[in-house]
């Protein structure tokens, strides 16, 4: 096992610890947010859909998402393209 920092270590190519668990939890919640947005896609205004995409991406990355990415995802969702956010059981490390 290799300790990267307190709360995060790597064992057999997978991250372990509270920081890895938090990342997996954020990814799972983001997947739920995208599912909700895609179910409601025909109903909200463009501004509300864009805001929802922005919140989902910000939740995942914990940073301000680039405007082009928000616009791209919003357009795809509006067109009915399914955005799948895969949530792994464990967090792989390179």
Coordinates of N, CA and C in Angstrom, one line a residue:
X1 N 0.9 -1.2 0.0 CA 0.0 0.0 0.0 C 0.9 1.2 0.0
X2 N 0.5 2.2 -0.8 CA 1.2 3.5 -0.9 C 0.3 4.6 -0.4
X3 N 0.8 5.3 0.6 CA 0.0 6.5 1.1 C 0.4 7.7 0.3
X4 N -0.6 8.3 -0.4 CA -0.4 9.5 -1.2 C -0.5 10.7 -0.3
X5 N -1.5 10.7 0.5 CA -1.7 11.8 1.5 C -2.6 11.3 2.6
X6 N -2.7 12.0 3.7 CA -3.6 11.5 4.8 C -5.0 11.3 4.2
X7 N -5.6 10.2 4.4 CA -6.9 9.9 3.9 C -7.0 9.3 2.5
X8 N -5.9 9.1 1.8 CA -5.8 8.6 0.5 C -4.6 7.7 0.3
X9 N -4.9 6.5 -0.1 CA -3.8 5.5 -0.3 C -4.1 4.7 -1.5
X10 N -3.1 4.0 -2.1 CA -3.3 3.2 -3.3 C -2.9 1.8 -2.9
X11 N -3.8 0.9 -3.3 CA -3.5 -0.6 -3.0 C -4.0 -1.3 -4.3
X12 N -3.1 -2.1 -4.9 CA -3.4 -2.9 -6.0 C -4.1 -2.1 -7.2
X13 N -3.6 -0.8 -7.4 CA -4.1 0.0 -8.5 C -5.4 0.7 -8.2
X14 N -5.9 0.7 -7.0 CA -7.1 1.4 -6.7 C -7.0 2.3 -5.5
X15 N -7.6 3.5 -5.5 CA -7.5 4.4 -4.4 C -8.4 3.9 -3.3
X16 N -8.0 4.1 -2.1 CA -8.7 3.8 -0.9 C -8.7 4.9 0.1
X17 N -9.6 4.9 1.0 CA -9.7 5.9 2.1 C -10.8 6.9 2.0
X18 N -11.0 7.8 3.0 CA -12.1 8.7 3.0 C -12.1 9.6 1.8
X19 N -11.0 10.0 1.2 CA -11.0 10.9 0.1 C -11.5 10.2 -1.2
X20 N -11.1 8.9 -1.3 CA -11.6 8.1 -2.5 C -13.1 7.9 -2.3
X21 N -13.5 7.6 -1.1 CA -15.0 7.4 -0.8 C -15.8 8.6 -1.2
X22 N -15.2 9.8 -0.8 CA -15.9 11.1 -1.1 C -16.0 11.3 -2.6
X23 N -15.0 11.0 -3.3 CA -15.0 11.1 -4.8 C -16.1 10.2 -5.4
X24 N -16.1 9.0 -5.0 CA -17.1 8.0 -5.5 C -18.5 8.5 -5.1
X25 N -18.7 9.0 -4.0 CA -20.0 9.6 -3.5 C -20.4 10.7 -4.4
X26 N -19.5 11.7 -4.7 CA -19.8 12.8 -5.6 C -20.2 12.3 -7.0
X27 N -19.5 11.3 -7.5 CA -19.7 10.8 -8.8 C -21.1 10.2 -8.8
X28 N -21.5 9.5 -7.8 CA -22.8 8.9 -7.7 C -23.9 9.9 -7.7
X29 N -23.7 11.0 -6.9 CA -24.7 12.1 -6.8 C -24.8 12.8 -8.2
X30 N -23.7 13.0 -8.8 CA -23.7 13.6 -10.1 C -24.5 12.8 -11.2
X31 N -24.3 11.5 -11.1 CA -25.0 10.6 -12.0 C -26.5 10.8 -11.8
X32 N -26.9 10.9 -10.5 CA -28.4 11.1 -10.2 C -28.9 12.4 -10.7
X33 N -28.0 13.5 -10.6 CA -28.4 14.8 -11.1 C -28.6 14.8 -12.6
X34 N -27.7 14.1 -13.3 CA -27.9 14.0 -14.8 C -29.1 13.2 -15.1
X35 N -29.4 12.1 -14.4 CA -30.6 11.3 -14.7 C -31.8 12.2 -14.5
X36 N -31.9 12.9 -13.4 CA -33.0 13.8 -13.2 C -33.2 14.8 -14.3
X37 N -32.1 15.4 -14.7 CA -32.1 16.4 -15.8 C -32.6 15.8 -17.1
X38 N -32.2 14.6 -17.4 CA -32.6 14.0 -18.6 C -34.0 13.5 -18.6
X39 N -34.5 13.2 -17.5 CA -36.0 12.8 -17.4 C -36.8 14.1 -17.6
X40 N -36.4 15.2 -17.1 CA -37.2 16.5 -17.2 C -36.8 17.3 -18.5
X41 N -35.9 16.8 -19.3 CA -35.4 17.6 -20.4 C -36.4 18.4 -21.2
X42 N -37.6 17.8 -21.6 CA -38.5 18.6 -22.5 C -39.2 19.7 -21.7
X43 N -39.2 19.7 -20.4 CA -40.0 20.6 -19.6 C -39.3 21.9 -19.2
X44 N -38.1 21.9 -18.7 CA -37.6 23.2 -18.2 C -37.1 24.1 -19.3
X45 N -37.0 25.4 -19.0 CA -36.5 26.3 -20.0 C -35.0 26.0 -20.2
X46 N -34.5 26.6 -21.3 CA -33.1 26.4 -21.6 C -32.2 26.9 -20.4
X47 N -32.6 28.0 -19.8 CA -31.8 28.6 -18.7 C -31.8 27.6 -17.5
X48 N -33.0 27.1 -17.2 CA -33.0 26.1 -16.1 C -32.2 24.8 -16.3
X49 N -32.3 24.3 -17.6 CA -31.6 23.2 -17.9 C -30.1 23.5 -17.9
X50 N -29.7 24.6 -18.4 CA -28.3 25.0 -18.4 C -27.8 25.1 -16.9
X51 N -28.6 25.7 -16.1 CA -28.3 25.9 -14.7 C -28.1 24.5 -14.0
X52 N -29.0 23.6 -14.3 CA -28.9 22.2 -13.8 C -27.6 21.5 -14.2
X53 N -27.3 21.6 -15.5 CA -26.0 21.0 -16.0 C -24.8 21.7 -15.2
X54 N -24.9 23.0 -15.1 CA -23.8 23.7 -14.4 C -23.6 23.2 -13.0
X55 N -24.8 23.0 -12.3 CA -24.7 22.5 -10.9 C -24.2 21.1 -10.8
X56 N -24.6 20.3 -11.7 CA -24.1 18.9 -11.7 C -22.6 18.8 -12.0
X57 N -22.1 19.5 -13.0 CA -20.7 19.5 -13.3 C -19.9 20.1 -12.1
X58 N -20.4 21.2 -11.5 CA -19.7 21.8 -10.4 C -19.6 20.9 -9.2
X59 N -20.7 20.1 -9.0 CA -20.8 19.2 -7.9 C -19.7 18.1 -8.1
X60 N -19.5 17.7 -9.4 CA -18.6 16.6 -9.7 C -17.1 17.1 -9.5
X61 N -16.8 18.2 -10.1 CA -15.4 18.7 -10.2 C -15.1 19.6 -9.0
X62 N -16.0 20.1 -8.3 CA -15.8 21.1 -7.2 C -15.1 22.3 -7.8
X63 N -15.3 22.6 -9.0 CA -14.7 23.8 -9.6 C -15.8 24.4 -10.6
X64 N -15.5 25.6 -11.1 CA -16.4 26.2 -12.1 C -16.2 25.5 -13.4
X65 N -17.2 24.9 -13.9 CA -17.1 24.2 -15.2 C -17.0 25.2 -16.3
X66 N -16.2 24.8 -17.4 CA -16.1 25.7 -18.6 C -17.5 25.9 -19.2
X67 N -17.7 27.1 -19.7 CA -19.0 27.4 -20.3 C -19.3 26.5 -21.5
X68 N -18.2 26.3 -22.3 CA -18.5 25.4 -23.5 C -18.9 24.0 -23.1
X69 N -18.4 23.5 -22.0 CA -18.8 22.2 -21.6 C -20.3 22.2 -21.1
X70 N -20.7 23.2 -20.4 CA -22.1 23.3 -19.9 C -23.0 23.4 -21.1
X71 N -22.6 24.3 -22.1 CA -23.4 24.5 -23.3 C -23.6 23.2 -24.1
X72 N -22.4 22.5 -24.2 CA -22.4 21.3 -25.0 C -23.3 20.2 -24.3
X73 N -23.2 20.0 -23.0 CA -24.0 19.0 -22.3 C -25.5 19.4 -22.4
X74 N -25.8 20.7 -22.2 CA -27.2 21.2 -22.3 C -27.8 20.9 -23.7
X75 N -27.0 21.2 -24.7 CA -27.5 20.9 -26.1 C -27.8 19.4 -26.3
X76 N -26.8 18.6 -25.8 CA -27.0 17.1 -26.0 C -28.3 16.6 -25.2
X77 N -28.4 17.1 -24.0 CA -29.6 16.7 -23.2 C -30.9 17.1 -23.9
X78 N -30.9 18.4 -24.4 CA -32.1 18.9 -25.1 C -32.4 18.1 -26.3
X79 N -31.4 17.6 -27.0 CA -31.6 16.8 -28.2 C -32.0 15.3 -27.9
X80 N -31.9 14.9 -26.6 CA -32.3 13.6 -26.2 C -31.2 12.6 -26.2
X81 N -29.9 13.1 -26.3 CA -28.8 12.2 -26.2 C -28.6 11.9 -24.7
X82 N -28.4 10.6 -24.5 CA -28.3 10.2 -23.1 C -26.8 10.4 -22.6
X83 N -26.6 11.0 -21.5 CA -25.3 11.2 -20.9 C -25.2 10.3 -19.7
X84 N -24.4 9.3 -19.9 CA -24.2 8.3 -18.8 C -23.0 8.6 -18.0
X85 N -23.2 8.7 -16.7 CA -22.1 9.0 -15.8 C -21.8 7.7 -15.1
X86 N -20.8 7.0 -15.5 CA -20.5 5.7 -14.9 C -19.9 5.9 -13.5
X87 N -20.4 5.1 -12.6 CA -20.0 5.1 -11.2 C -19.3 3.8 -10.9
X88 N -18.0 3.7 -10.8 CA -17.3 2.5 -10.5 C -17.5 2.1 -9.0
X89 N -17.2 0.8 -8.8 CA -17.2 0.3 -7.4 C -16.0 0.8 -6.6
X90 N -14.9 0.9 -7.4 CA -13.6 1.4 -6.8 C -13.0 2.4 -7.7
X91 N -12.2 3.3 -7.2 CA -11.6 4.3 -7.9 C -10.2 3.9 -8.4
X92 N -10.1 3.6 -9.8 CA -8.8 3.2 -10.3 C -7.7 4.3 -10.3
X93 N -6.5 4.0 -10.1 CA -5.4 4.9 -10.1 C -4.4 4.5 -11.2
X94 N -3.8 5.5 -11.9 CA -2.9 5.2 -12.9 C -1.5 5.0 -12.4

